[in-house]
């Protein structure tokens, strides 16, 4: 399995084999201008590749898998997720305020018992 990259710095395209990335024999570096991915991103990317490869291998018993990921599509999805999370945070704040009046109910029952 190979992955096509386009360098954001020099706009050159290059291809890397996933097995080479996973084994560490290839690094995520543009062969044209030597632009490098930060180490933490490269490590996370290799970990994700390893996991997706294992999952595809498991699925291959029932399904043939072919996929295409475009980074532009993923950026749009990440923006949508950020908007959804901020809406959920607003909802959580409203839910917290709804429970404030609950403790007053018990006081009224105790007063009625005292009068009898």
PDB file of C-alpha atoms in Angstrom:
ATOM      1  CA  UNK A   1       0.000   0.000   0.000  1.00  0.00           C
ATOM      2  CA  UNK A   2       1.415   3.402  -0.896  1.00  0.00           C
ATOM      3  CA  UNK A   3       0.417   6.970  -0.103  1.00  0.00           C
ATOM      4  CA  UNK A   4       0.743   9.974  -2.396  1.00  0.00           C
ATOM      5  CA  UNK A   5       1.832  13.223  -0.768  1.00  0.00           C
ATOM      6  CA  UNK A   6       2.028  16.761  -2.113  1.00  0.00           C
ATOM      7  CA  UNK A   7       4.430  19.039  -0.286  1.00  0.00           C
ATOM      8  CA  UNK A   8       2.795  22.267   0.909  1.00  0.00           C
ATOM      9  CA  UNK A   9       6.138  24.069   0.707  1.00  0.00           C
ATOM     10  CA  UNK A  10       7.322  23.260  -2.845  1.00  0.00           C
ATOM     11  CA  UNK A  11       4.102  21.698  -4.208  1.00  0.00           C
ATOM     12  CA  UNK A  12       5.994  18.638  -5.485  1.00  0.00           C
ATOM     13  CA  UNK A  13       4.344  15.219  -5.330  1.00  0.00           C
ATOM     14  CA  UNK A  14       5.938  12.059  -3.988  1.00  0.00           C
ATOM     15  CA  UNK A  15       4.879   8.571  -2.956  1.00  0.00           C
ATOM     16  CA  UNK A  16       5.820   6.546   0.111  1.00  0.00           C
ATOM     17  CA  UNK A  17       5.147   2.910   0.881  1.00  0.00           C
ATOM     18  CA  UNK A  18       3.187   2.435   4.114  1.00  0.00           C
ATOM     19  CA  UNK A  19       5.240  -0.593   5.112  1.00  0.00           C
ATOM     20  CA  UNK A  20       8.427   1.495   4.856  1.00  0.00           C
ATOM     21  CA  UNK A  21       6.863   4.216   7.008  1.00  0.00           C
ATOM     22  CA  UNK A  22       5.716   1.688   9.596  1.00  0.00           C
ATOM     23  CA  UNK A  23       9.096  -0.055   9.728  1.00  0.00           C
ATOM     24  CA  UNK A  24      10.896   3.287   9.940  1.00  0.00           C
ATOM     25  CA  UNK A  25      13.017   2.713   6.828  1.00  0.00           C
ATOM     26  CA  UNK A  26      11.376   5.783   5.232  1.00  0.00           C
ATOM     27  CA  UNK A  27      10.635   9.100   6.895  1.00  0.00           C
ATOM     28  CA  UNK A  28       7.906  11.561   6.000  1.00  0.00           C
ATOM     29  CA  UNK A  29      10.220  14.010   4.233  1.00  0.00           C
ATOM     30  CA  UNK A  30       9.768  15.747   0.882  1.00  0.00           C
ATOM     31  CA  UNK A  31      12.500  14.415  -1.412  1.00  0.00           C
ATOM     32  CA  UNK A  32      12.503  17.694  -3.375  1.00  0.00           C
ATOM     33  CA  UNK A  33      12.893  20.360  -0.687  1.00  0.00           C
ATOM     34  CA  UNK A  34      13.520  18.283   2.482  1.00  0.00           C
ATOM     35  CA  UNK A  35      10.417  19.624   4.280  1.00  0.00           C
ATOM     36  CA  UNK A  36       9.753  17.345   7.263  1.00  0.00           C
ATOM     37  CA  UNK A  37       6.671  16.524   9.260  1.00  0.00           C
ATOM     38  CA  UNK A  38       7.045  17.192  13.006  1.00  0.00           C
ATOM     39  CA  UNK A  39       8.138  14.081  14.898  1.00  0.00           C
ATOM     40  CA  UNK A  40       4.951  13.859  16.999  1.00  0.00           C
ATOM     41  CA  UNK A  41       2.734  14.046  13.900  1.00  0.00           C
ATOM     42  CA  UNK A  42       4.820  11.436  12.091  1.00  0.00           C
ATOM     43  CA  UNK A  43       4.612   9.071  15.071  1.00  0.00           C
ATOM     44  CA  UNK A  44       0.832   9.515  15.342  1.00  0.00           C
ATOM     45  CA  UNK A  45       0.458   9.026  11.594  1.00  0.00           C
ATOM     46  CA  UNK A  46       2.482   5.787  11.645  1.00  0.00           C
ATOM     47  CA  UNK A  47       0.434   4.528  14.608  1.00  0.00           C
ATOM     48  CA  UNK A  48      -2.789   5.274  12.724  1.00  0.00           C
ATOM     49  CA  UNK A  49      -1.457   3.532   9.596  1.00  0.00           C
ATOM     50  CA  UNK A  50      -0.571   0.479  11.651  1.00  0.00           C
ATOM     51  CA  UNK A  51      -4.062   0.377  13.165  1.00  0.00           C
ATOM     52  CA  UNK A  52      -5.913   0.908   9.891  1.00  0.00           C
ATOM     53  CA  UNK A  53      -3.803  -1.764   8.209  1.00  0.00           C
ATOM     54  CA  UNK A  54      -4.718  -4.237  10.972  1.00  0.00           C
ATOM     55  CA  UNK A  55      -8.404  -3.348  10.693  1.00  0.00           C
ATOM     56  CA  UNK A  56      -8.401  -3.712   6.904  1.00  0.00           C
ATOM     57  CA  UNK A  57      -6.708  -7.102   7.250  1.00  0.00           C
ATOM     58  CA  UNK A  58      -9.490  -8.193   9.623  1.00  0.00           C
ATOM     59  CA  UNK A  59     -12.186  -6.881   7.273  1.00  0.00           C
ATOM     60  CA  UNK A  60     -10.589  -8.579   4.268  1.00  0.00           C
ATOM     61  CA  UNK A  61     -12.097 -11.890   5.364  1.00  0.00           C
ATOM     62  CA  UNK A  62     -15.532 -10.490   4.493  1.00  0.00           C
ATOM     63  CA  UNK A  63     -14.901  -7.441   2.273  1.00  0.00           C
ATOM     64  CA  UNK A  64     -12.426  -6.069  -0.215  1.00  0.00           C
ATOM     65  CA  UNK A  65     -11.445  -2.573   0.888  1.00  0.00           C
ATOM     66  CA  UNK A  66     -10.397   0.342  -1.265  1.00  0.00           C
ATOM     67  CA  UNK A  67     -10.412   3.905  -0.009  1.00  0.00           C
ATOM     68  CA  UNK A  68      -9.355   7.378  -0.953  1.00  0.00           C
ATOM     69  CA  UNK A  69      -8.759  10.134   1.584  1.00  0.00           C
ATOM     70  CA  UNK A  70      -8.231  13.722   0.552  1.00  0.00           C
ATOM     71  CA  UNK A  71      -6.781  16.052   3.183  1.00  0.00           C
ATOM     72  CA  UNK A  72      -9.111  18.871   2.056  1.00  0.00           C
ATOM     73  CA  UNK A  73     -12.140  16.677   2.842  1.00  0.00           C
ATOM     74  CA  UNK A  74     -10.766  15.876   6.274  1.00  0.00           C
ATOM     75  CA  UNK A  75     -10.182  19.560   7.073  1.00  0.00           C
ATOM     76  CA  UNK A  76     -13.880  20.258   6.389  1.00  0.00           C
ATOM     77  CA  UNK A  77     -14.890  17.361   8.646  1.00  0.00           C
ATOM     78  CA  UNK A  78     -12.648  18.596  11.464  1.00  0.00           C
ATOM     79  CA  UNK A  79     -14.210  22.065  11.246  1.00  0.00           C
ATOM     80  CA  UNK A  80     -17.692  20.500  11.410  1.00  0.00           C
ATOM     81  CA  UNK A  81     -16.686  18.446  14.473  1.00  0.00           C
ATOM     82  CA  UNK A  82     -15.356  21.560  16.216  1.00  0.00           C
ATOM     83  CA  UNK A  83     -18.676  23.335  15.616  1.00  0.00           C
ATOM     84  CA  UNK A  84     -20.624  20.315  16.923  1.00  0.00           C
ATOM     85  CA  UNK A  85     -18.496  20.169  20.078  1.00  0.00           C
ATOM     86  CA  UNK A  86     -19.061  23.845  20.838  1.00  0.00           C
ATOM     87  CA  UNK A  87     -22.828  23.355  20.438  1.00  0.00           C
ATOM     88  CA  UNK A  88     -22.705  20.356  22.827  1.00  0.00           C
ATOM     89  CA  UNK A  89     -20.823  22.462  25.380  1.00  0.00           C
ATOM     90  CA  UNK A  90     -23.615  25.054  25.245  1.00  0.00           C
ATOM     91  CA  UNK A  91     -26.219  22.310  25.784  1.00  0.00           C
ATOM     92  CA  UNK A  92     -24.298  20.928  28.774  1.00  0.00           C
ATOM     93  CA  UNK A  93     -24.368  24.330  30.467  1.00  0.00           C
ATOM     94  CA  UNK A  94     -28.147  24.502  30.079  1.00  0.00           C
ATOM     95  CA  UNK A  95     -28.622  20.999  31.496  1.00  0.00           C
ATOM     96  CA  UNK A  96     -26.608  21.910  34.597  1.00  0.00           C
ATOM     97  CA  UNK A  97     -28.829  24.884  35.403  1.00  0.00           C
ATOM     98  CA  UNK A  98     -32.080  22.879  35.128  1.00  0.00           C
ATOM     99  CA  UNK A  99     -31.353  20.809  38.260  1.00  0.00           C
ATOM    100  CA  UNK A 100     -30.985  23.704  40.717  1.00  0.00           C
ATOM    101  CA  UNK A 101     -34.592  23.757  42.063  1.00  0.00           C
ATOM    102  CA  UNK A 102     -34.740  20.071  43.103  1.00  0.00           C
ATOM    103  CA  UNK A 103     -33.832  20.317  46.817  1.00  0.00           C
ATOM    104  CA  UNK A 104     -36.785  22.580  47.815  1.00  0.00           C
ATOM    105  CA  UNK A 105     -39.403  19.765  47.497  1.00  0.00           C
ATOM    106  CA  UNK A 106     -38.437  17.932  50.715  1.00  0.00           C
ATOM    107  CA  UNK A 107     -38.755  20.971  53.012  1.00  0.00           C
ATOM    108  CA  UNK A 108     -42.461  21.328  52.337  1.00  0.00           C
ATOM    109  CA  UNK A 109     -43.252  17.723  53.304  1.00  0.00           C
ATOM    110  CA  UNK A 110     -41.466  18.043  56.663  1.00  0.00           C
ATOM    111  CA  UNK A 111     -43.445  21.170  57.593  1.00  0.00           C
ATOM    112  CA  UNK A 112     -46.774  19.397  57.057  1.00  0.00           C
ATOM    113  CA  UNK A 113     -45.736  16.534  59.384  1.00  0.00           C
ATOM    114  CA  UNK A 114     -44.818  18.985  62.164  1.00  0.00           C
ATOM    115  CA  UNK A 115     -48.279  20.636  62.169  1.00  0.00           C
ATOM    116  CA  UNK A 116     -50.147  17.319  62.757  1.00  0.00           C
TER     117      UNK A 116
END
